[in-house]
Coordinates of C-alpha atoms and ligand atoms in Angstrom, one line a residue:
X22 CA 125.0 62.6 124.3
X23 CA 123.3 59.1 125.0
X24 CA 120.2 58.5 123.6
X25 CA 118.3 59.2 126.8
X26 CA 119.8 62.6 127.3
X27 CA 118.9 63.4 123.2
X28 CA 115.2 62.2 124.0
X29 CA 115.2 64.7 127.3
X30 CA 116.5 67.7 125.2
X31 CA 114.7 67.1 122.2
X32 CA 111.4 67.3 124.4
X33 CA 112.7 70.4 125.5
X34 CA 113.2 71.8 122.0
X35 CA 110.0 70.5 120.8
X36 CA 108.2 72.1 123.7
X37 CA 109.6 75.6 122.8
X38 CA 109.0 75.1 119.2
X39 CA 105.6 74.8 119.7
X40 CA 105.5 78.2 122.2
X41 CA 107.4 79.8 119.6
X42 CA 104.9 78.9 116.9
X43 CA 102.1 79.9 119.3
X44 CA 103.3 83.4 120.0
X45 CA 105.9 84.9 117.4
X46 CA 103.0 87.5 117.2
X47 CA 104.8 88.7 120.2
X48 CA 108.2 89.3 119.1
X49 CA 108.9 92.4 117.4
X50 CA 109.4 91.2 113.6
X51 CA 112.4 92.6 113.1
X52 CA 115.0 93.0 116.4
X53 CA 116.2 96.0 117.3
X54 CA 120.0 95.5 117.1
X55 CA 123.1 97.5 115.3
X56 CA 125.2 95.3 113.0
X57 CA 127.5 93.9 116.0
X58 CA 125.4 93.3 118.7
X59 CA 125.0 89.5 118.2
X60 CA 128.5 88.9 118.0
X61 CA 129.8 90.8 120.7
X62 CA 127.7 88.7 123.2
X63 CA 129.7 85.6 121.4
X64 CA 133.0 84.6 123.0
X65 CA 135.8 85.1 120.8
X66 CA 136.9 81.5 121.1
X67 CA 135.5 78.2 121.0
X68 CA 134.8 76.5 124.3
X69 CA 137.7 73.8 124.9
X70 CA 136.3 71.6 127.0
X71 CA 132.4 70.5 126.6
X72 CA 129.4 72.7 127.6
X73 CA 126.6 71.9 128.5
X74 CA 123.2 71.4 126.6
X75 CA 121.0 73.3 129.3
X76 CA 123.9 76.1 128.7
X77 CA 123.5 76.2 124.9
X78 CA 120.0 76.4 125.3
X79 CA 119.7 79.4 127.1
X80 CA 122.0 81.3 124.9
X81 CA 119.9 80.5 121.8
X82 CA 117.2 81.9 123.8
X83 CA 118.7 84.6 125.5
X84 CA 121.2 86.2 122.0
X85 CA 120.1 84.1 118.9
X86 CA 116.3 84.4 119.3
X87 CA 116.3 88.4 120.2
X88 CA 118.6 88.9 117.2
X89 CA 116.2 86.9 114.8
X90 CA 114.2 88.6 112.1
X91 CA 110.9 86.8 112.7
X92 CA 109.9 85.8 109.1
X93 CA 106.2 84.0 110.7
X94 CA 105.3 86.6 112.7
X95 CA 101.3 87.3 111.5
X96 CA 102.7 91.4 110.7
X97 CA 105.7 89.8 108.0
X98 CA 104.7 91.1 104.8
X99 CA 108.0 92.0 103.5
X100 CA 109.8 90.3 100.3
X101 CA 108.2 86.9 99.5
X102 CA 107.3 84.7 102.4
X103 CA 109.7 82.4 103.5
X104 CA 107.7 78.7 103.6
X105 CA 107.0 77.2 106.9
X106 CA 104.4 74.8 107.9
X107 CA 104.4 72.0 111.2
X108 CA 104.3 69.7 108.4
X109 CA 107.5 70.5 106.9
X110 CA 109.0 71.0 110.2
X111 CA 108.0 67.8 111.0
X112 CA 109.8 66.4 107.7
X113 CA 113.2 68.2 108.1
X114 CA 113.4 67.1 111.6
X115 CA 113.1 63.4 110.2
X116 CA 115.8 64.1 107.5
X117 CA 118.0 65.5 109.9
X118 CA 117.8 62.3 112.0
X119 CA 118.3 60.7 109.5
X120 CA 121.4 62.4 108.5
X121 CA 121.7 61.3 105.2
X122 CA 123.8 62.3 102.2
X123 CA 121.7 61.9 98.8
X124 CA 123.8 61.9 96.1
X125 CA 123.2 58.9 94.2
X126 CA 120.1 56.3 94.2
X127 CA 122.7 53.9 95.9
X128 CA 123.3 56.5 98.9
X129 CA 119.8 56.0 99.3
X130 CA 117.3 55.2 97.6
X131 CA 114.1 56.1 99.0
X132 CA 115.2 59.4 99.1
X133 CA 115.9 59.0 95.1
X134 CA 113.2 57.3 94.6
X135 CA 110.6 59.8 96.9
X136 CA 112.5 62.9 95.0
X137 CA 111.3 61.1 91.6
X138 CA 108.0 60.7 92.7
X139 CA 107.3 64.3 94.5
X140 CA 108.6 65.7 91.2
X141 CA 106.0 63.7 89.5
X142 CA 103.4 65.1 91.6
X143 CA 104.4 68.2 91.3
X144 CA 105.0 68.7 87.6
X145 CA 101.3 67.2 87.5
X146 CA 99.6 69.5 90.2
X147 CA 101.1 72.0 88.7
X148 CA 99.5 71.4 85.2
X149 CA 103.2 71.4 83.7
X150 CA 103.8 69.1 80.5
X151 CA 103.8 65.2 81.4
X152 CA 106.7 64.6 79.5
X153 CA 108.9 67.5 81.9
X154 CA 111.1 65.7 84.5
X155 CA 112.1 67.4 87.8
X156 CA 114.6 67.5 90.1
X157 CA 114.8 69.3 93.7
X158 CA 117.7 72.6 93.5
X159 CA 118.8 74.2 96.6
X160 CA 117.3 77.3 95.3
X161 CA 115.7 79.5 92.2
X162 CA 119.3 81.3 91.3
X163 CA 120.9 77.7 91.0
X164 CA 118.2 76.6 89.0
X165 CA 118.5 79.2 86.8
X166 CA 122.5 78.9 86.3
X167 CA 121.6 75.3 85.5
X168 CA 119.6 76.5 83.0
X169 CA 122.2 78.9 81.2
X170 CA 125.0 76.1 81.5
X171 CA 122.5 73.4 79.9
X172 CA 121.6 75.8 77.0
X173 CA 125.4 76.9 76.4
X174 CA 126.1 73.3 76.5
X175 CA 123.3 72.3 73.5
X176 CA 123.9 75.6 72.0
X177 CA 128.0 74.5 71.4
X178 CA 127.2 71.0 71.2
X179 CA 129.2 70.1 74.6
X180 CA 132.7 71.8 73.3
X181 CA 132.4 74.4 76.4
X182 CA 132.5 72.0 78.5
X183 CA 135.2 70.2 76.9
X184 CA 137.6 72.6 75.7
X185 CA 136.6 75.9 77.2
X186 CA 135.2 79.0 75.4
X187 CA 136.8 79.4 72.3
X188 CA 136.7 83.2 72.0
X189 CA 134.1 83.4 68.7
X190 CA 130.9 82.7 70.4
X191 CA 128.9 85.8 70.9
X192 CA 126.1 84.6 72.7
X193 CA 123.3 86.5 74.1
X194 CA 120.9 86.0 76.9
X195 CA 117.7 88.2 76.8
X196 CA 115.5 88.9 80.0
X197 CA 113.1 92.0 80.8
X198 CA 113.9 94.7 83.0
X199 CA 112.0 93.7 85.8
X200 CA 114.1 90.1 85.9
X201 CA 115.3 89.0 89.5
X202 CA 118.9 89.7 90.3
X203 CA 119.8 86.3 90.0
X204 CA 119.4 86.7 86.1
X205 CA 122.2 88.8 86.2
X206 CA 124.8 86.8 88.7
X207 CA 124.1 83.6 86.8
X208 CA 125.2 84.8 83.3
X209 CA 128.0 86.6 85.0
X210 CA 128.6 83.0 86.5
X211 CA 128.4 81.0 83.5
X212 CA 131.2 82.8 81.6
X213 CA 128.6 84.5 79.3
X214 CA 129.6 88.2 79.9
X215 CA 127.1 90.3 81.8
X216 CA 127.5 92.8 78.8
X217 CA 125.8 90.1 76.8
X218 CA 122.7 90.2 78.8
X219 CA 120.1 91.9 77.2
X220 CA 117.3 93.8 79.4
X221 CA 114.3 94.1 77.1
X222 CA 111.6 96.7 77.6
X223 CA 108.0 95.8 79.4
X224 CA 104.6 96.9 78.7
X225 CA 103.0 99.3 80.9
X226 CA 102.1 96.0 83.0
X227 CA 105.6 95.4 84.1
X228 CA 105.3 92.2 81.7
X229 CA 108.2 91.6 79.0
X230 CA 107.2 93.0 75.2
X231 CA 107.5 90.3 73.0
X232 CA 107.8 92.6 69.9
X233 CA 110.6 94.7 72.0
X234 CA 112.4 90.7 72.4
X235 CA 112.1 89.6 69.1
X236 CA 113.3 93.0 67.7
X237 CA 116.3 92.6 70.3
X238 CA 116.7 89.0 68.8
X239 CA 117.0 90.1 64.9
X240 CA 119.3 93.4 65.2
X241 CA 121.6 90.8 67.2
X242 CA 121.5 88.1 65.1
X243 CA 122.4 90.7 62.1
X244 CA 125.5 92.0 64.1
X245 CA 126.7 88.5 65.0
X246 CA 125.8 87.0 67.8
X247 CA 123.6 84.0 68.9
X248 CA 121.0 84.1 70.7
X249 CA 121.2 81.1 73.3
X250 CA 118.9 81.6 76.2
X251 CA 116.0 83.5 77.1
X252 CA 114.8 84.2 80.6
X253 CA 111.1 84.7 81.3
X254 CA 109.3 85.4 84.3
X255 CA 106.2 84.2 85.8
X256 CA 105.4 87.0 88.8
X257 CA 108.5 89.0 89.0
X258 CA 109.9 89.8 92.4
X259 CA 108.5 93.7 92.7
X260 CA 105.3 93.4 91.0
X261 CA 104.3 90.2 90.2
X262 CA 104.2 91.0 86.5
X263 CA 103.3 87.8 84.1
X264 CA 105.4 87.6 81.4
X265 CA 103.7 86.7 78.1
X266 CA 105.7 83.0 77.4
X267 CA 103.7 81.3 75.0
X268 CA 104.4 84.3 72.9
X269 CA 108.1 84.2 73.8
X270 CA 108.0 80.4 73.1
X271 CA 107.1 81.2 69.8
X272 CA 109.8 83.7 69.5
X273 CA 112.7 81.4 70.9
X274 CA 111.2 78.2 68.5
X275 CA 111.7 80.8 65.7
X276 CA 115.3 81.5 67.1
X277 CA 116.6 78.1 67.9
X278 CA 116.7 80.3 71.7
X279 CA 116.6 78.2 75.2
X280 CA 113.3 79.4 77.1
X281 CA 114.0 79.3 81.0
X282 CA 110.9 80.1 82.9
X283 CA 111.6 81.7 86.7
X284 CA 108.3 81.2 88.9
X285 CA 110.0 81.2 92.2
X286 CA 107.4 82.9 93.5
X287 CA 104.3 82.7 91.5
X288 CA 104.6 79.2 90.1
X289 CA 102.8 77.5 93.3
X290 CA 99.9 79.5 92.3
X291 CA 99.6 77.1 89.2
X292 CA 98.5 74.7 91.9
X293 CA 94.7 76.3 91.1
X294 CA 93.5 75.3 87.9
X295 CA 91.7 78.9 87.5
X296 CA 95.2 80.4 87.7
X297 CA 97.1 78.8 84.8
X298 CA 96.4 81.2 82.2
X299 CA 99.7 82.6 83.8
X300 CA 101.4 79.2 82.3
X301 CA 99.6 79.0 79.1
X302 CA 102.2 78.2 76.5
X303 CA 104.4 76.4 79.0
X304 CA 104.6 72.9 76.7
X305 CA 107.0 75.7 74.9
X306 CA 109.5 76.2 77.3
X307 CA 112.5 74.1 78.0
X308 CA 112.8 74.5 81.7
X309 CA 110.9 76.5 84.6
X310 CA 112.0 76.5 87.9
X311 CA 109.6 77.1 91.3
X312 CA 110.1 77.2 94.7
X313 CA 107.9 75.5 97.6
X314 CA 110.4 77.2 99.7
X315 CA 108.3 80.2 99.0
X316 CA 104.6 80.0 98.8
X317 CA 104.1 76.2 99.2
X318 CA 104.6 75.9 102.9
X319 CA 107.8 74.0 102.6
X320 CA 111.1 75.3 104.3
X321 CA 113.6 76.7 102.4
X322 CA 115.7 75.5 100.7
X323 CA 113.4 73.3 98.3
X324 CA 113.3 74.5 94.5
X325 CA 111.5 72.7 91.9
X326 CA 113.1 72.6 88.4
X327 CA 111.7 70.8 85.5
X328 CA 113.5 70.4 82.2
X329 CA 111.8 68.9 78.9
X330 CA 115.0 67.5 77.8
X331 CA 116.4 65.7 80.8
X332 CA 119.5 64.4 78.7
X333 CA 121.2 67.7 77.4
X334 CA 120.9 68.8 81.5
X335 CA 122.3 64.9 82.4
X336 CA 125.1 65.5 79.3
X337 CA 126.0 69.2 80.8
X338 CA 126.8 67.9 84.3
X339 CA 127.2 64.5 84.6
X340 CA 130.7 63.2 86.0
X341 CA 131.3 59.5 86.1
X342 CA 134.7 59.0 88.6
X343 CA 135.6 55.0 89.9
X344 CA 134.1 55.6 92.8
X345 CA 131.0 57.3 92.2
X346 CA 130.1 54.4 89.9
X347 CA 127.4 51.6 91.0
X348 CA 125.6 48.5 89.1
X349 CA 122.0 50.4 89.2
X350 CA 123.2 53.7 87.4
X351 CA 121.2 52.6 83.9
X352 CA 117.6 52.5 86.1
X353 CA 118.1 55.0 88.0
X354 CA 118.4 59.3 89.0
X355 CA 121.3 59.5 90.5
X356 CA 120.5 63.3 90.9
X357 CA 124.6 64.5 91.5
X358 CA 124.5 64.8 87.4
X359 CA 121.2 66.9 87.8
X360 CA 122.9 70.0 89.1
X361 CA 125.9 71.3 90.6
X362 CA 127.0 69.8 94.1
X363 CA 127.2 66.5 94.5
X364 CA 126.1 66.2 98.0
X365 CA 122.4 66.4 98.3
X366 CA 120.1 66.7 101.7
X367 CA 116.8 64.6 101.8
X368 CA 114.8 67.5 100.9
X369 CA 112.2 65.4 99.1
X370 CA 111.2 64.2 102.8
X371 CA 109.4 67.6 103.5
X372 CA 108.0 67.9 101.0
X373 CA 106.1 64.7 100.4
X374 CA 104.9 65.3 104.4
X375 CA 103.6 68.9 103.4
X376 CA 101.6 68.2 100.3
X377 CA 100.0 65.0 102.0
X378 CA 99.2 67.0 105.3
X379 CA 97.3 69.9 103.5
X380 CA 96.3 67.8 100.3
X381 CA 95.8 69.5 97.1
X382 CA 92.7 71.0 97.5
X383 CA 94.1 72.4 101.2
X384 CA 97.0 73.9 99.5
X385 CA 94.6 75.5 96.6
X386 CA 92.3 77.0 99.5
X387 CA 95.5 78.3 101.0
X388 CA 96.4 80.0 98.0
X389 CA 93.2 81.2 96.9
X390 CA 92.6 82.9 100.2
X391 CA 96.3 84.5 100.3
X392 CA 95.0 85.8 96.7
X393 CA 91.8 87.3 98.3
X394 CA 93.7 88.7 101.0
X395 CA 95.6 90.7 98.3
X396 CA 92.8 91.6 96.6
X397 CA 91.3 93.5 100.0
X398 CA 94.5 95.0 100.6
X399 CA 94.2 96.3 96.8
X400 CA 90.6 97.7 97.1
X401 CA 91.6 99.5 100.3
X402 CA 94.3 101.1 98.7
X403 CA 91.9 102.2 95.6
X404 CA 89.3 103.3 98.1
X405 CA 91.4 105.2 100.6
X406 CA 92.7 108.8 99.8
X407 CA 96.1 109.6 99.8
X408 CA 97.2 106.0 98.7
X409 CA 97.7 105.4 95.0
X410 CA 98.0 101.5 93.6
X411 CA 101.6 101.2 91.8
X412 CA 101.1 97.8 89.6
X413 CA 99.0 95.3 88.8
X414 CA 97.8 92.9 91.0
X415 CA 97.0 89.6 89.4
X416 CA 98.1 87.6 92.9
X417 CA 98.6 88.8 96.8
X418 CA 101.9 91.1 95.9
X419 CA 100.2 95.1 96.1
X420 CA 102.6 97.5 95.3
X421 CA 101.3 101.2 96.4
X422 CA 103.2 104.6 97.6
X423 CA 101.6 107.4 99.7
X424 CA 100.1 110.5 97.7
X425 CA 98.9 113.2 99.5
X426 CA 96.8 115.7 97.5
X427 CA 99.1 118.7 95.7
X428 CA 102.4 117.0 95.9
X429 CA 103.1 116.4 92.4
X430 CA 107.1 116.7 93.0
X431 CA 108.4 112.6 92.7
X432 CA 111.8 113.6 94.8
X433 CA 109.1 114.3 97.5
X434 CA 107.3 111.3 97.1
X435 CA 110.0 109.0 97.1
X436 CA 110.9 110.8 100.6
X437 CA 107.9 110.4 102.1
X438 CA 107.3 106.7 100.8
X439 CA 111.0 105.7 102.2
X440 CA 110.3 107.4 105.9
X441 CA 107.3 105.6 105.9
X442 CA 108.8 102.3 105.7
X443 CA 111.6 103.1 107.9
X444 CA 108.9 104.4 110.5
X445 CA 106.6 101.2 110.0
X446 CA 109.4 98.8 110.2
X447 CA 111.6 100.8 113.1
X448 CA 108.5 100.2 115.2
X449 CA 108.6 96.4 115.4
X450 CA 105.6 95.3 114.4
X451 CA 105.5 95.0 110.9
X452 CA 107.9 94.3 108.2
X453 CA 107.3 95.7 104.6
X454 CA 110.1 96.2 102.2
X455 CA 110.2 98.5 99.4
X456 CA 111.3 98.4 95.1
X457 CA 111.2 101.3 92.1
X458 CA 108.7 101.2 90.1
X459 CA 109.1 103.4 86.9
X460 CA 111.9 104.6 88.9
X461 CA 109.2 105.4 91.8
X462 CA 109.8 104.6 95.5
X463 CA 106.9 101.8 96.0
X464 CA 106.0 99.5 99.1
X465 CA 105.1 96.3 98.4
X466 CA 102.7 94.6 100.9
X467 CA 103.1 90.4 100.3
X468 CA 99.9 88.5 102.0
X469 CA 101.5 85.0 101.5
X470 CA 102.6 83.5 104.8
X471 CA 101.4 79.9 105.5
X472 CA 99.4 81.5 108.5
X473 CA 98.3 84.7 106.9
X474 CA 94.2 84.9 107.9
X475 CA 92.3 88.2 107.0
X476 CA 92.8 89.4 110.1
X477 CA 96.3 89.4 110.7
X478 CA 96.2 91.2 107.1
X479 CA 93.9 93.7 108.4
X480 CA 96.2 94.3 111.0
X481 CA 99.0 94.7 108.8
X482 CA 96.6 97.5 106.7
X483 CA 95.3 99.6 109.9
X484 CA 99.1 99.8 110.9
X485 CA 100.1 101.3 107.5
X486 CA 97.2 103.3 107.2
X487 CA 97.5 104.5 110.8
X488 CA 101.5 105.5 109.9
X489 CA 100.4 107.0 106.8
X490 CA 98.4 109.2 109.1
X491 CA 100.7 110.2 111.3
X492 CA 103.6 111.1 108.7
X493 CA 100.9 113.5 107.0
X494 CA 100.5 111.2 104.1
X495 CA 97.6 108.9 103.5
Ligands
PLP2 C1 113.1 84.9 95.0 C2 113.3 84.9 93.6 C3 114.4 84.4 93.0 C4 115.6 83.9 93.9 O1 115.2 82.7 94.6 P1 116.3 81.9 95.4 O2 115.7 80.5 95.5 O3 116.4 82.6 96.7 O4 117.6 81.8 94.6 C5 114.6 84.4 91.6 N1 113.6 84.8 90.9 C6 112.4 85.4 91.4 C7 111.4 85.9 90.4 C8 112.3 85.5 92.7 O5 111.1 86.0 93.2

């Protein structure tokens, strides 16, 4: 492709990028296919000779885009949002020009050198310690496995990594029952046995019971194993729940016990001064990991992780082969010893075009008004009959079930609750997605996209309401 021809198609793309972002609205949010259906429509061998870009265009219209679960479309309220904003857009577009691989500060520094500083930035906005350093992960679940290698890596003083488990450690890693999945893959992951991962108890919050940890902690410790790592959560991933981690900081300090903090979700929240009660205590903890790939209108993948002690993280991973080395390495990042690939994208480039777009005090407003769109969405719930509130809701998460009047049988509930989803999200024009509760079938309704206005909220509520209805429920 010559340069003029990339100039005449990227117009083209840039033109239907800005319809698209005009009217997803109009797509139904999730497509109506059967596993299969994209694939068929793709030939079952690569083209041998060249096609042509008009071609490929119209086949990303015509089977991609129809097969596409539209995670901006105003009615998405399912999961946690997926970030987006033109800003970011705008920033991966530019990395992707740029094609760059970011490895060391060498491979190029300004992205080293703009990843330092957006960590800065962050770690600050977010009211996180000054003396944390951060580094950009591809995602919360990395992050988090970073964390459990780091801390069995202090914990043994580096022999893991040099000569392998030995077969006497008995380490334990404690997180609360409401934990995200990933908890569970990373110990498996970093050799630590996923019998040895201890689910501790919550309050009637969702939130993790300090006394229930610290109990877990001492009847370990007196059968023989060490506690290496605990795993809090700020805003789990089917309730939002707030785990209490200054008190666990306390407990792990006590313990000589890693404290990993996962906000993915809830952490860009702590961009509103008013909100960081949910971080109070976090001086304690020796890392946290958030993700503007989430709520902070970046594109994913962009995952924030800070660590107090940035050596024992440098000591767990760093590699130092002949080639790899370069004159600058004592003044500089070079981020490959940060984490687990060594190939980095320029994902710092986004980011730093996001927060200067919207500013701090846009990205607060954002946030607060996605939190005031939860709260509505709560009071209706509270106020209407047949709906019943299932959790907490100290953000925009609102976790509620149908409830009509006399049926008191949970089997029946859980029925009604599922076909309501299936109804609401067979029909195309919402998406909501569900979790257990107490072992209770709940929906969880998510007002976080970048976009999000009361209105398209509103929306979202009259078409669950007007379902409810119709299934005899609500
Ligand atoms: C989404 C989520 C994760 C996983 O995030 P990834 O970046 O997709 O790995 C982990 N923990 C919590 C609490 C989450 O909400």
């Amino acid at each position: 492709m010559s340069p003029e021809e990339f100039r005449s198609h990227a117009h083209q793309l840039v033109d239907w990028m800005a319809d698209y972002l005009g009217s997803v609205g109009e797509y139904p949010v999730k497509p109506n296919v059967k596993p299969g259906d994209i694939r068929k429509q793709l030939p079952a061998q690569p083209p041998v000779t060249a096609e042509s870009f008009d071609a490929i265009f119209k086949d990303f219209k015509d089977i991609i885009v129809p097969g596409m679960t539209h995670w901006q479309h105003p009615q998405f309220f399912a999961y946690f949002p997926s970030g987006s904003s033109e800003a970011s857009i705008l920033g991966e577009m530019l990395a992707t020009t740029l094609g760059a691989q970011c490895m060391i500060w060498l491979t190029s520094p300004a992205a080293e050198e703009l990843e330092h500083r957006m960590m800065e930035w962050l770690r600050d906005a977010t009211g996180l310690p000054s003396h944390f350093t951060g580094v950009i992960q591809d995602s919360s679940s990395s992050s988090t496995l970073v964390a459990l290698l780091t801390a069995r890596e202090w914990k043994s003083k580096y022999a893991i990594n040099q000569s392998g488990f030995n077969g006497d450690e008995r380490f334990r890693v404690y997180t609360s029952t409401q934990a995200h999945s990933s908890v569970d893959k990373d110990v498996r992951i970093a050799g630590l046995g996923i019998d040895n991962l201890v689910k501790v108890g919550t309050e009637k919050d969702f939130a993790m019971s300090p006394e229930e940890l610290e109990a877990a902690i001492i009847r370990d410790k007196a059968q023989g194993f060490t506690p290496l790592c605990v795993v809090s959560t700020i805003g789990t991933t089917s309730s939002t729940a707030i785990d209490p981690i200054s008190a666990i900081g306390d407990i792990c300090a006590r313990h000589e016990c890693w404290h990993h903090i996962d906000a993915s979700y809830a952490g860009s929240a702590l961009l509103c001064p008013e909100l960081r009660w949910m971080s109070k205590g976090v001086e304690k903890c020796d890392s946290f990991v958030f993700n503007p790939h989430k709520w902070m209108f970046t594109h994913f993948d962009c995952s924030a992780y800070f660590v107090k002690d940035k050596q024992a993280l440098i000591n767990t991973f760093s590699i130092m082969p002949e080639y790899l080395k370069t004159p600058e390495d004592k003044l500089v990042n070079n981020y490959r010893d940060w984490g687990i690939p060594l190939g980095r994208r320029f994902r710092a480039l986004k980011l730093w075009f996001v927060i200067r777009s919207f500013g701090l005090e846009g990205m607060q407003q954002r946030l607060r008004d996605h939190i005031a769109y939860g709260q509505w969405v709560k009071q209706q719930v509270l106020s209407t009959p047949g709906f019943e509130l299932m959790a907490p809701v100290p953000l925009n998460l609102v976790c509620f079930r149908i409830h009509p009047k006399g049926m008191e049988d949970e089997a029946a509930l859980d029925e009604i609750n599922a076909k309501l989803i299936q109804d609401l999200n067979a029909s195309g024009k919402i998406l909501l997605t569900q979790t257990k509760l107490d072992n209770k079938f709940v929906i969880r309704f998510v007002a976080g996209q970048t976009h999000a206005t009361m209105e398209t909220v509103k929306k979202g509520w009259e078409l669950v309401r007007e379902f409810a209805e119709r299934s005899g429920g609500g």
